[in-house]
PDB file of C-alpha atoms and ligand atoms in Angstrom:
ATOM      1  CA  MET A 161      36.960  62.540 118.047  1.00  0.00           C
ATOM      2  CA  PRO A 162      35.258  60.417 115.328  1.00  0.00           C
ATOM      3  CA  ALA A 163      36.672  61.039 111.874  1.00  0.00           C
ATOM      4  CA  VAL A 164      36.404  59.990 108.221  1.00  0.00           C
ATOM      5  CA  VAL A 165      39.203  60.424 105.692  1.00  0.00           C
ATOM      6  CA  ALA A 166      39.239  59.396 102.036  1.00  0.00           C
ATOM      7  CA  THR A 167      41.717  59.582  99.171  1.00  0.00           C
ATOM      8  CA  TRP A 168      41.602  62.111  96.317  1.00  0.00           C
ATOM      9  CA  PRO A 169      39.153  64.967  95.670  1.00  0.00           C
ATOM     10  CA  PHE A 170      36.372  62.454  94.959  1.00  0.00           C
ATOM     11  CA  GLY A 171      36.951  61.365  98.554  1.00  0.00           C
ATOM     12  CA  GLN A 172      34.744  64.337  99.478  1.00  0.00           C
ATOM     13  CA  THR A 173      31.785  62.402  98.064  1.00  0.00           C
ATOM     14  CA  ALA A 174      32.812  59.364 100.115  1.00  0.00           C
ATOM     15  CA  VAL A 175      33.156  61.405 103.293  1.00  0.00           C
ATOM     16  CA  ARG A 176      29.765  63.083 102.775  1.00  0.00           C
ATOM     17  CA  ALA A 177      28.088  59.692 102.254  1.00  0.00           C
ATOM     18  CA  ALA A 178      29.821  58.233 105.315  1.00  0.00           C
ATOM     19  CA  MET A 179      29.250  61.026 107.859  1.00  0.00           C
ATOM     20  CA  PRO A 180      25.530  60.427 108.528  1.00  0.00           C
ATOM     21  CA  LEU A 181      26.273  56.805 109.469  1.00  0.00           C
ATOM     22  CA  LEU A 182      29.121  57.899 111.703  1.00  0.00           C
ATOM     23  CA  ARG A 183      26.771  60.282 113.514  1.00  0.00           C
ATOM     24  CA  GLN A 184      24.273  57.414 113.974  1.00  0.00           C
ATOM     25  CA  GLY A 185      26.976  55.529 115.884  1.00  0.00           C
ATOM     26  CA  ARG A 186      27.479  52.810 113.273  1.00  0.00           C
ATOM     27  CA  PRO A 187      30.698  50.712 113.373  1.00  0.00           C
ATOM     28  CA  ALA A 188      33.718  52.100 111.534  1.00  0.00           C
ATOM     29  CA  LEU A 189      33.716  49.456 108.820  1.00  0.00           C
ATOM     30  CA  ASP A 190      30.040  50.044 107.915  1.00  0.00           C
ATOM     31  CA  VAL A 191      30.712  53.773 107.763  1.00  0.00           C
ATOM     32  CA  ALA A 192      33.773  53.298 105.532  1.00  0.00           C
ATOM     33  CA  LEU A 193      31.837  50.932 103.255  1.00  0.00           C
ATOM     34  CA  ALA A 194      29.047  53.467 102.721  1.00  0.00           C
ATOM     35  CA  GLY A 195      31.651  56.035 101.713  1.00  0.00           C
ATOM     36  CA  ALA A 196      33.466  53.701  99.333  1.00  0.00           C
ATOM     37  CA  GLN A 197      30.199  52.536  97.768  1.00  0.00           C
ATOM     38  CA  ALA A 198      29.257  56.105  96.877  1.00  0.00           C
ATOM     39  CA  ILE A 199      32.390  56.203  94.692  1.00  0.00           C
ATOM     40  CA  GLU A 200      31.771  52.735  93.238  1.00  0.00           C
ATOM     41  CA  ASP A 201      28.359  54.041  92.118  1.00  0.00           C
ATOM     42  CA  ASP A 202      29.723  57.269  90.618  1.00  0.00           C
ATOM     43  CA  PRO A 203      30.166  56.837  86.831  1.00  0.00           C
ATOM     44  CA  THR A 204      32.280  60.009  86.621  1.00  0.00           C
ATOM     45  CA  VAL A 205      35.092  58.354  88.624  1.00  0.00           C
ATOM     46  CA  HIS A 206      36.985  56.350  85.996  1.00  0.00           C
ATOM     47  CA  SER A 207      39.214  54.465  88.426  1.00  0.00           C
ATOM     48  CA  VAL A 208      36.662  52.837  90.749  1.00  0.00           C
ATOM     49  CA  GLY A 209      33.603  50.605  90.259  1.00  0.00           C
ATOM     50  CA  TYR A 210      30.888  51.488  87.738  1.00  0.00           C
ATOM     51  CA  GLY A 211      32.439  53.581  84.971  1.00  0.00           C
ATOM     52  CA  GLY A 212      35.979  52.350  85.645  1.00  0.00           C
ATOM     53  CA  VAL A 213      38.338  52.289  82.649  1.00  0.00           C
ATOM     54  CA  GLY A 214      38.914  48.818  81.260  1.00  0.00           C
ATOM     55  CA  ASN A 215      42.029  46.653  81.154  1.00  0.00           C
ATOM     56  CA  SER A 216      44.058  46.056  77.980  1.00  0.00           C
ATOM     57  CA  ILE A 217      41.152  44.176  76.391  1.00  0.00           C
ATOM     58  CA  GLY A 218      38.571  46.720  77.540  1.00  0.00           C
ATOM     59  CA  THR A 219      37.077  44.724  80.425  1.00  0.00           C
ATOM     60  CA  VAL A 220      36.484  46.374  83.802  1.00  0.00           C
ATOM     61  CA  SER A 221      38.147  44.259  86.477  1.00  0.00           C
ATOM     62  CA  LEU A 222      37.802  45.349  90.100  1.00  0.00           C
ATOM     63  CA  ASP A 223      39.853  44.886  93.289  1.00  0.00           C
ATOM     64  CA  ALA A 224      38.791  45.676  96.867  1.00  0.00           C
ATOM     65  CA  CYS A 225      39.393  44.856 100.507  1.00  0.00           C
ATOM     66  CA  VAL A 226      38.054  45.704 103.956  1.00  0.00           C
ATOM     67  CA  MET A 227      39.489  45.478 107.464  1.00  0.00           C
ATOM     68  CA  ASP A 228      38.090  45.896 110.975  1.00  0.00           C
ATOM     69  CA  GLY A 229      40.582  47.323 113.459  1.00  0.00           C
ATOM     70  CA  ARG A 230      38.943  45.862 116.562  1.00  0.00           C
ATOM     71  CA  THR A 231      38.955  42.198 115.490  1.00  0.00           C
ATOM     72  CA  LEU A 232      41.484  42.319 112.630  1.00  0.00           C
ATOM     73  CA  ASN A 233      38.836  40.536 110.569  1.00  0.00           C
ATOM     74  CA  CYS A 234      39.418  41.237 106.903  1.00  0.00           C
ATOM     75  CA  GLY A 235      38.423  40.197 103.391  1.00  0.00           C
ATOM     76  CA  GLY A 236      39.316  40.937  99.806  1.00  0.00           C
ATOM     77  CA  VAL A 237      38.359  40.234  96.211  1.00  0.00           C
ATOM     78  CA  ALA A 238      40.540  40.629  93.141  1.00  0.00           C
ATOM     79  CA  ALA A 239      40.062  40.712  89.367  1.00  0.00           C
ATOM     80  CA  VAL A 240      36.280  40.606  89.654  1.00  0.00           C
ATOM     81  CA  GLU A 241      34.152  41.376  86.596  1.00  0.00           C
ATOM     82  CA  ASN A 242      30.473  42.401  86.385  1.00  0.00           C
ATOM     83  CA  ILE A 243      29.995  43.109  90.100  1.00  0.00           C
ATOM     84  CA  ARG A 244      29.646  46.779  90.996  1.00  0.00           C
ATOM     85  CA  HIS A 245      29.899  46.710  94.806  1.00  0.00           C
ATOM     86  CA  VAL A 246      33.140  44.804  95.228  1.00  0.00           C
ATOM     87  CA  ALA A 247      33.905  46.392  98.619  1.00  0.00           C
ATOM     88  CA  ALA A 248      30.642  44.937  99.958  1.00  0.00           C
ATOM     89  CA  LEU A 249      31.645  41.633  98.350  1.00  0.00           C
ATOM     90  CA  ALA A 250      35.002  41.774 100.158  1.00  0.00           C
ATOM     91  CA  LYS A 251      33.102  42.327 103.427  1.00  0.00           C
ATOM     92  CA  ARG A 252      30.964  39.277 102.598  1.00  0.00           C
ATOM     93  CA  VAL A 253      34.158  37.224 102.103  1.00  0.00           C
ATOM     94  CA  MET A 254      35.202  38.381 105.573  1.00  0.00           C
ATOM     95  CA  GLU A 255      31.848  37.576 107.167  1.00  0.00           C
ATOM     96  CA  ARG A 256      30.683  34.425 105.375  1.00  0.00           C
ATOM     97  CA  THR A 257      33.787  32.455 104.432  1.00  0.00           C
ATOM     98  CA  PRO A 258      36.803  31.121 106.309  1.00  0.00           C
ATOM     99  CA  HIS A 259      39.003  32.852 103.700  1.00  0.00           C
ATOM    100  CA  VAL A 260      40.551  36.290 103.266  1.00  0.00           C
ATOM    101  CA  LEU A 261      40.833  36.611  99.466  1.00  0.00           C
ATOM    102  CA  LEU A 262      38.739  35.362  96.534  1.00  0.00           C
ATOM    103  CA  VAL A 263      39.730  36.080  92.934  1.00  0.00           C
ATOM    104  CA  GLY A 264      38.289  36.142  89.424  1.00  0.00           C
ATOM    105  CA  GLU A 265      35.598  33.631  88.554  1.00  0.00           C
ATOM    106  CA  GLY A 266      35.511  32.242  92.107  1.00  0.00           C
ATOM    107  CA  ALA A 267      34.792  35.697  93.487  1.00  0.00           C
ATOM    108  CA  ARG A 268      32.105  36.314  90.855  1.00  0.00           C
ATOM    109  CA  LEU A 269      30.449  32.958  91.571  1.00  0.00           C
ATOM    110  CA  PHE A 270      30.478  33.745  95.296  1.00  0.00           C
ATOM    111  CA  ALA A 271      28.920  37.146  94.552  1.00  0.00           C
ATOM    112  CA  VAL A 272      26.062  35.575  92.596  1.00  0.00           C
ATOM    113  CA  GLN A 273      25.510  32.997  95.345  1.00  0.00           C
ATOM    114  CA  GLN A 274      25.321  35.869  97.829  1.00  0.00           C
ATOM    115  CA  GLY A 275      22.672  37.662  95.768  1.00  0.00           C
ATOM    116  CA  PHE A 276      24.835  40.386  94.208  1.00  0.00           C
ATOM    117  CA  ALA A 277      23.484  41.573  90.853  1.00  0.00           C
ATOM    118  CA  LEU A 278      25.496  41.035  87.676  1.00  0.00           C
ATOM    119  CA  ASP A 279      26.107  44.400  86.064  1.00  0.00           C
ATOM    120  CA  THR A 280      27.698  45.994  83.045  1.00  0.00           C
ATOM    121  CA  LEU A 281      30.355  48.317  84.434  1.00  0.00           C
ATOM    122  CA  LEU A 282      31.331  50.112  81.222  1.00  0.00           C
ATOM    123  CA  THR A 283      29.702  53.446  80.414  1.00  0.00           C
ATOM    124  CA  PRO A 284      29.908  55.352  77.094  1.00  0.00           C
ATOM    125  CA  GLU A 285      32.266  57.807  78.838  1.00  0.00           C
ATOM    126  CA  SER A 286      34.565  55.102  80.236  1.00  0.00           C
ATOM    127  CA  VAL A 287      34.737  53.417  76.819  1.00  0.00           C
ATOM    128  CA  ALA A 288      35.654  56.779  75.242  1.00  0.00           C
ATOM    129  CA  GLU A 289      38.292  57.279  77.959  1.00  0.00           C
ATOM    130  CA  TRP A 290      39.690  53.800  77.240  1.00  0.00           C
ATOM    131  CA  TYR A 291      40.146  54.662  73.541  1.00  0.00           C
ATOM    132  CA  LYS A 292      41.633  58.059  74.388  1.00  0.00           C
ATOM    133  CA  THR A 293      44.196  56.716  76.868  1.00  0.00           C
ATOM    134  CA  ARG A 294      45.005  53.468  75.078  1.00  0.00           C
ATOM    135  CA  PRO A 295      48.803  53.128  74.973  1.00  0.00           C
ATOM    136  CA  LYS A 296      50.234  53.127  71.459  1.00  0.00           C
ATOM    137  CA  ALA A 297      53.127  50.755  72.188  1.00  0.00           C
ATOM    138  CA  ASN A 298      55.208  49.489  75.119  1.00  0.00           C
ATOM    139  CA  PRO A 299      52.745  50.640  77.760  1.00  0.00           C
ATOM    140  CA  ASN A 300      54.328  51.837  80.975  1.00  0.00           C
ATOM    141  CA  PRO A 301      51.935  50.980  83.794  1.00  0.00           C
ATOM    142  CA  ARG A 302      53.227  53.912  85.844  1.00  0.00           C
ATOM    143  CA  ASP A 303      51.833  56.352  83.262  1.00  0.00           C
ATOM    144  CA  GLN A 304      48.252  55.112  83.461  1.00  0.00           C
ATOM    145  CA  GLY A 305      45.467  56.148  85.844  1.00  0.00           C
ATOM    146  CA  HIS A 306      45.248  54.457  89.241  1.00  0.00           C
ATOM    147  CA  ASP A 307      43.247  56.541  91.656  1.00  0.00           C
ATOM    148  CA  THR A 308      42.018  54.126  94.303  1.00  0.00           C
ATOM    149  CA  VAL A 309      39.514  55.235  96.880  1.00  0.00           C
ATOM    150  CA  THR A 310      40.543  54.320 100.400  1.00  0.00           C
ATOM    151  CA  VAL A 311      38.229  55.327 103.243  1.00  0.00           C
ATOM    152  CA  LEU A 312      39.438  55.200 106.856  1.00  0.00           C
ATOM    153  CA  VAL A 313      37.076  55.759 109.786  1.00  0.00           C
ATOM    154  CA  LEU A 314      37.370  56.257 113.539  1.00  0.00           C
ATOM    155  CA  ASP A 315      33.926  55.541 114.989  1.00  0.00           C
ATOM    156  CA  GLN A 316      32.196  56.840 118.112  1.00  0.00           C
ATOM    157  CA  LYS A 317      33.408  53.859 120.149  1.00  0.00           C
ATOM    158  CA  GLY A 318      37.036  54.601 119.252  1.00  0.00           C
ATOM    159  CA  SER A 319      37.448  51.725 116.779  1.00  0.00           C
ATOM    160  CA  LEU A 320      39.004  51.960 113.348  1.00  0.00           C
ATOM    161  CA  GLY A 321      37.813  50.467 110.048  1.00  0.00           C
ATOM    162  CA  GLY A 322      38.928  50.769 106.447  1.00  0.00           C
ATOM    163  CA  VAL A 323      37.872  50.015 102.889  1.00  0.00           C
ATOM    164  CA  CYS A 324      39.854  50.171  99.666  1.00  0.00           C
ATOM    165  CA  THR A 325      38.264  49.746  96.203  1.00  0.00           C
ATOM    166  CA  THR A 326      39.464  50.328  92.637  1.00  0.00           C
ATOM    167  CA  SER A 327      39.327  49.306  89.001  1.00  0.00           C
ATOM    168  CA  GLY A 328      43.116  49.374  89.225  1.00  0.00           C
ATOM    169  CA  LEU A 329      45.566  50.422  86.612  1.00  0.00           C
ATOM    170  CA  ALA A 330      43.829  51.381  83.363  1.00  0.00           C
ATOM    171  CA  HIS A 331      44.929  49.142  80.435  1.00  0.00           C
ATOM    172  CA  LYS A 332      46.452  46.601  82.817  1.00  0.00           C
ATOM    173  CA  LEU A 333      47.026  43.061  81.618  1.00  0.00           C
ATOM    174  CA  PRO A 334      44.012  40.808  82.147  1.00  0.00           C
ATOM    175  CA  GLY A 335      44.515  39.052  85.481  1.00  0.00           C
ATOM    176  CA  ARG A 336      46.739  41.780  86.913  1.00  0.00           C
ATOM    177  CA  VAL A 337      46.123  42.363  90.630  1.00  0.00           C
ATOM    178  CA  GLY A 338      47.308  45.546  92.330  1.00  0.00           C
ATOM    179  CA  ASP A 339      47.788  46.490  95.960  1.00  0.00           C
ATOM    180  CA  SER A 340      44.146  47.367  96.642  1.00  0.00           C
ATOM    181  CA  PRO A 341      42.738  43.899  97.487  1.00  0.00           C
ATOM    182  CA  LEU A 342      45.846  42.854  99.421  1.00  0.00           C
ATOM    183  CA  ILE A 343      45.667  43.255 103.181  1.00  0.00           C
ATOM    184  CA  GLY A 344      48.881  44.962 104.232  1.00  0.00           C
ATOM    185  CA  SER A 345      49.515  46.561 100.840  1.00  0.00           C
ATOM    186  CA  GLY A 346      46.447  48.648  99.938  1.00  0.00           C
ATOM    187  CA  LEU A 347      45.013  48.700 103.472  1.00  0.00           C
ATOM    188  CA  TYR A 348      45.827  47.754 107.045  1.00  0.00           C
ATOM    189  CA  VAL A 349      43.844  48.538 110.168  1.00  0.00           C
ATOM    190  CA  ASP A 350      44.612  47.698 113.785  1.00  0.00           C
ATOM    191  CA  ASP A 351      43.068  49.550 116.731  1.00  0.00           C
ATOM    192  CA  THR A 352      46.229  48.994 118.737  1.00  0.00           C
ATOM    193  CA  ALA A 353      48.342  50.939 116.226  1.00  0.00           C
ATOM    194  CA  GLY A 354      46.330  52.799 113.561  1.00  0.00           C
ATOM    195  CA  ALA A 355      44.831  52.579 110.081  1.00  0.00           C
ATOM    196  CA  ALA A 356      46.511  53.203 106.738  1.00  0.00           C
ATOM    197  CA  GLY A 357      45.666  52.999 103.061  1.00  0.00           C
ATOM    198  CA  ALA A 358      47.570  53.486  99.839  1.00  0.00           C
ATOM    199  CA  THR A 359      46.896  54.811  96.367  1.00  0.00           C
ATOM    200  CA  GLY A 360      49.031  54.943  93.268  1.00  0.00           C
ATOM    201  CA  VAL A 361      51.126  52.385  91.449  1.00  0.00           C
ATOM    202  CA  GLY A 362      50.214  49.087  93.075  1.00  0.00           C
ATOM    203  CA  GLU A 363      53.359  47.285  91.976  1.00  0.00           C
ATOM    204  CA  GLU A 364      55.483  49.672  94.065  1.00  0.00           C
ATOM    205  CA  ILE A 365      53.136  49.608  97.078  1.00  0.00           C
ATOM    206  CA  ILE A 366      53.136  45.794  97.166  1.00  0.00           C
ATOM    207  CA  ARG A 367      56.934  45.765  97.127  1.00  0.00           C
ATOM    208  CA  ILE A 368      57.100  47.455 100.543  1.00  0.00           C
ATOM    209  CA  ASN A 369      53.813  46.102 101.935  1.00  0.00           C
ATOM    210  CA  GLY A 370      52.996  49.792 102.198  1.00  0.00           C
ATOM    211  CA  SER A 371      49.965  50.084 104.467  1.00  0.00           C
ATOM    212  CA  PHE A 372      51.308  47.563 106.971  1.00  0.00           C
ATOM    213  CA  PHE A 373      54.583  49.507 106.938  1.00  0.00           C
ATOM    214  CA  VAL A 374      52.726  52.726 107.838  1.00  0.00           C
ATOM    215  CA  VAL A 375      50.745  51.052 110.641  1.00  0.00           C
ATOM    216  CA  GLU A 376      53.869  49.479 112.106  1.00  0.00           C
ATOM    217  CA  GLN A 377      55.535  52.905 112.119  1.00  0.00           C
ATOM    218  CA  MET A 378      52.597  54.194 114.189  1.00  0.00           C
ATOM    219  CA  ARG A 379      52.900  51.185 116.487  1.00  0.00           C
ATOM    220  CA  ALA A 380      56.510  52.184 117.028  1.00  0.00           C
ATOM    221  CA  GLY A 381      55.352  55.626 118.227  1.00  0.00           C
ATOM    222  CA  ARG A 382      55.354  57.752 115.081  1.00  0.00           C
ATOM    223  CA  THR A 383      52.432  60.079 114.351  1.00  0.00           C
ATOM    224  CA  PRO A 384      50.293  59.255 111.282  1.00  0.00           C
ATOM    225  CA  GLN A 385      52.094  62.055 109.389  1.00  0.00           C
ATOM    226  CA  GLU A 386      55.570  60.775 110.358  1.00  0.00           C
ATOM    227  CA  ALA A 387      54.527  57.201 109.514  1.00  0.00           C
ATOM    228  CA  CYS A 388      53.313  58.133 106.005  1.00  0.00           C
ATOM    229  CA  GLU A 389      56.506  60.103 105.363  1.00  0.00           C
ATOM    230  CA  ALA A 390      58.602  57.135 106.489  1.00  0.00           C
ATOM    231  CA  ALA A 391      56.757  54.909 104.005  1.00  0.00           C
ATOM    232  CA  VAL A 392      57.277  57.386 101.158  1.00  0.00           C
ATOM    233  CA  ARG A 393      60.999  57.622 101.991  1.00  0.00           C
ATOM    234  CA  ARG A 394      61.284  53.814 101.901  1.00  0.00           C
ATOM    235  CA  LEU A 395      59.361  53.637  98.636  1.00  0.00           C
ATOM    236  CA  ASN A 396      61.425  56.429  97.083  1.00  0.00           C
ATOM    237  CA  SER A 397      64.735  54.824  97.994  1.00  0.00           C
ATOM    238  CA  LEU A 398      63.609  51.552  96.448  1.00  0.00           C
ATOM    239  CA  ALA A 399      62.280  53.339  93.343  1.00  0.00           C
ATOM    240  CA  VAL A 400      65.624  55.139  92.892  1.00  0.00           C
ATOM    241  CA  ARG A 401      67.492  51.842  93.296  1.00  0.00           C
ATOM    242  CA  ARG A 402      65.244  50.232  90.684  1.00  0.00           C
ATOM    243  CA  GLY A 403      65.312  53.186  88.282  1.00  0.00           C
ATOM    244  CA  VAL A 404      61.566  53.883  88.466  1.00  0.00           C
ATOM    245  CA  HIS A 405      61.614  57.126  90.465  1.00  0.00           C
ATOM    246  CA  PRO A 406      59.242  58.960  90.924  1.00  0.00           C
ATOM    247  CA  ALA A 407      56.910  56.039  91.471  1.00  0.00           C
ATOM    248  CA  ARG A 408      53.705  58.069  92.071  1.00  0.00           C
ATOM    249  CA  VAL A 409      52.331  56.622  95.300  1.00  0.00           C
ATOM    250  CA  ALA A 410      50.578  58.183  98.297  1.00  0.00           C
ATOM    251  CA  PHE A 411      49.711  57.005 101.798  1.00  0.00           C
ATOM    252  CA  LEU A 412      46.927  58.136 104.116  1.00  0.00           C
ATOM    253  CA  ALA A 413      46.726  57.286 107.841  1.00  0.00           C
ATOM    254  CA  LEU A 414      44.441  57.769 110.834  1.00  0.00           C
ATOM    255  CA  ASP A 415      45.004  56.778 114.455  1.00  0.00           C
ATOM    256  CA  VAL A 416      42.687  56.136 117.421  1.00  0.00           C
ATOM    257  CA  LYS A 417      43.277  59.698 118.665  1.00  0.00           C
ATOM    258  CA  GLY A 418      41.771  60.969 115.377  1.00  0.00           C
ATOM    259  CA  ARG A 419      45.114  62.263 114.108  1.00  0.00           C
ATOM    260  CA  VAL A 420      45.443  62.210 110.318  1.00  0.00           C
ATOM    261  CA  GLY A 421      48.576  62.021 108.168  1.00  0.00           C
ATOM    262  CA  ALA A 422      49.365  61.755 104.471  1.00  0.00           C
ATOM    263  CA  ALA A 423      52.409  61.868 102.228  1.00  0.00           C
ATOM    264  CA  ALA A 424      53.167  61.248  98.570  1.00  0.00           C
ATOM    265  CA  THR A 425      56.052  60.783  96.194  1.00  0.00           C
ATOM    266  CA  SER A 426      56.875  63.774  93.980  1.00  0.00           C
ATOM    267  CA  ARG A 427      54.562  64.773  91.127  1.00  0.00           C
ATOM    268  CA  THR A 428      51.634  62.853  92.636  1.00  0.00           C
ATOM    269  CA  ASN A 429      49.512  65.918  93.511  1.00  0.00           C
ATOM    270  CA  PHE A 430      47.749  63.848  96.155  1.00  0.00           C
ATOM    271  CA  GLN A 431      44.797  65.404  97.937  1.00  0.00           C
ATOM    272  CA  TYR A 432      42.517  63.791 100.471  1.00  0.00           C
ATOM    273  CA  ALA A 433      39.187  64.607 102.093  1.00  0.00           C
ATOM    274  CA  VAL A 434      38.807  64.757 105.857  1.00  0.00           C
ATOM    275  CA  SER A 435      35.880  65.365 108.166  1.00  0.00           C
ATOM    276  CA  LYS A 436      35.806  65.459 111.951  1.00  0.00           C
ATOM    277  CA  GLY A 437      32.557  67.373 112.360  1.00  0.00           C
ATOM    278  CA  ASN A 438      30.126  68.911 109.915  1.00  0.00           C
ATOM    279  CA  LYS A 439      32.781  70.347 107.614  1.00  0.00           C
ATOM    280  CA  VAL A 440      34.500  68.402 104.825  1.00  0.00           C
ATOM    281  CA  GLU A 441      37.967  69.678 103.963  1.00  0.00           C
ATOM    282  CA  LEU A 442      40.228  68.881 101.020  1.00  0.00           C
ATOM    283  CA  VAL A 443      43.882  68.762 102.072  1.00  0.00           C
ATOM    284  CA  GLN A 444      47.029  68.688  99.924  1.00  0.00           C
ATOM    285  CA  ALA A 445      49.489  66.008 101.055  1.00  0.00           C
ATOM    286  CA  ARG A 446      53.172  66.727 101.550  1.00  0.00           C
ATOM    287  CA  GLU A 447      55.343  65.385  98.713  1.00  0.00           C
ATOM    288  CA  LEU A 448      58.806  63.982  99.349  1.00  0.00           C
ATOM    289  CA  ASP A 449      61.484  63.807  96.670  1.00  0.00           C
ATOM    290  CA  ALA A 450      64.286  61.283  96.289  1.00  0.00           C
ATOM    291  CA  GLU A 451      66.353  63.113  98.937  1.00  0.00           C
ATOM    292  CA  GLY A 452      63.448  62.780 101.400  1.00  0.00           C
ATOM    293  CA  LYS A 453      62.744  66.527 101.384  1.00  0.00           C
TER     294      LYS A 453
HETATM  295  N1  LIG B  70      46.608  51.255  93.545  1.00  0.00           N
HETATM  296  C1  LIG B  70      45.745  50.686  92.611  1.00  0.00           C
HETATM  297  C2  LIG B  70      46.403  49.778  91.660  1.00  0.00           C
HETATM  298  O1  LIG B  70      47.599  49.865  91.416  1.00  0.00           O
HETATM  299  O2  LIG B  70      45.724  48.937  91.123  1.00  0.00           O
END
């Protein structure tokens, strides 16, 4: 059965924007992009697109990637300023260049060449939020906001597609890139195994190549739920070893049968939106502590 899932409570907006396209029979990646773009356009979401909270010098710097599960075509952009629809830009990288990832000024130049509008991404509310949350001293990146939107879709033809887009860690160092634009870390999609996305502290997700890890667990026969739990257990054991537990990360997965799974590290309070028909549901993900319980 066709399905759309998206991270966090604001994922409900993404799912609602995506569902009409899914019903029209559009390909999974187009459906996922429409959902992600609805969040990029929402100024009340301070961790994605327009209205995102700035980095340590107050500049909004965006990361995104896309992946098509049928072809394994993919694209990403990182540390992009002044472009609102970075997920669409990542799709353009996939479609119009021989590359997978463009960063910074190169990505912005490509965007302008492709006809994307230059935009101011700060809003009065996001500037106020930046001042309010500005670390006093010795900022710990794990304490700052990092609520990526990842949208995973199973389309009417049984193909999977995914999109991940974020303004990343608030108050991050200029030039910092998280997991979200990195294929395999923030997102991985393969029709022969499943689709997975991550949210939370990018530095920890990158360390285990989190989304690829989840997809490979599904390839090995685990359900999406078991695969996400396996990834959280791996991440937790590494976080304990490194003295950074709990790392605050969550994984979301969808397979070609339409089965959904999600799991999070403790104290993440991760919720995700899911729709397989007309109804949109908000679901609380299972949290696993350092003992894997
Ligand atoms: N997961 C988003 C980030 O760390 O940038």
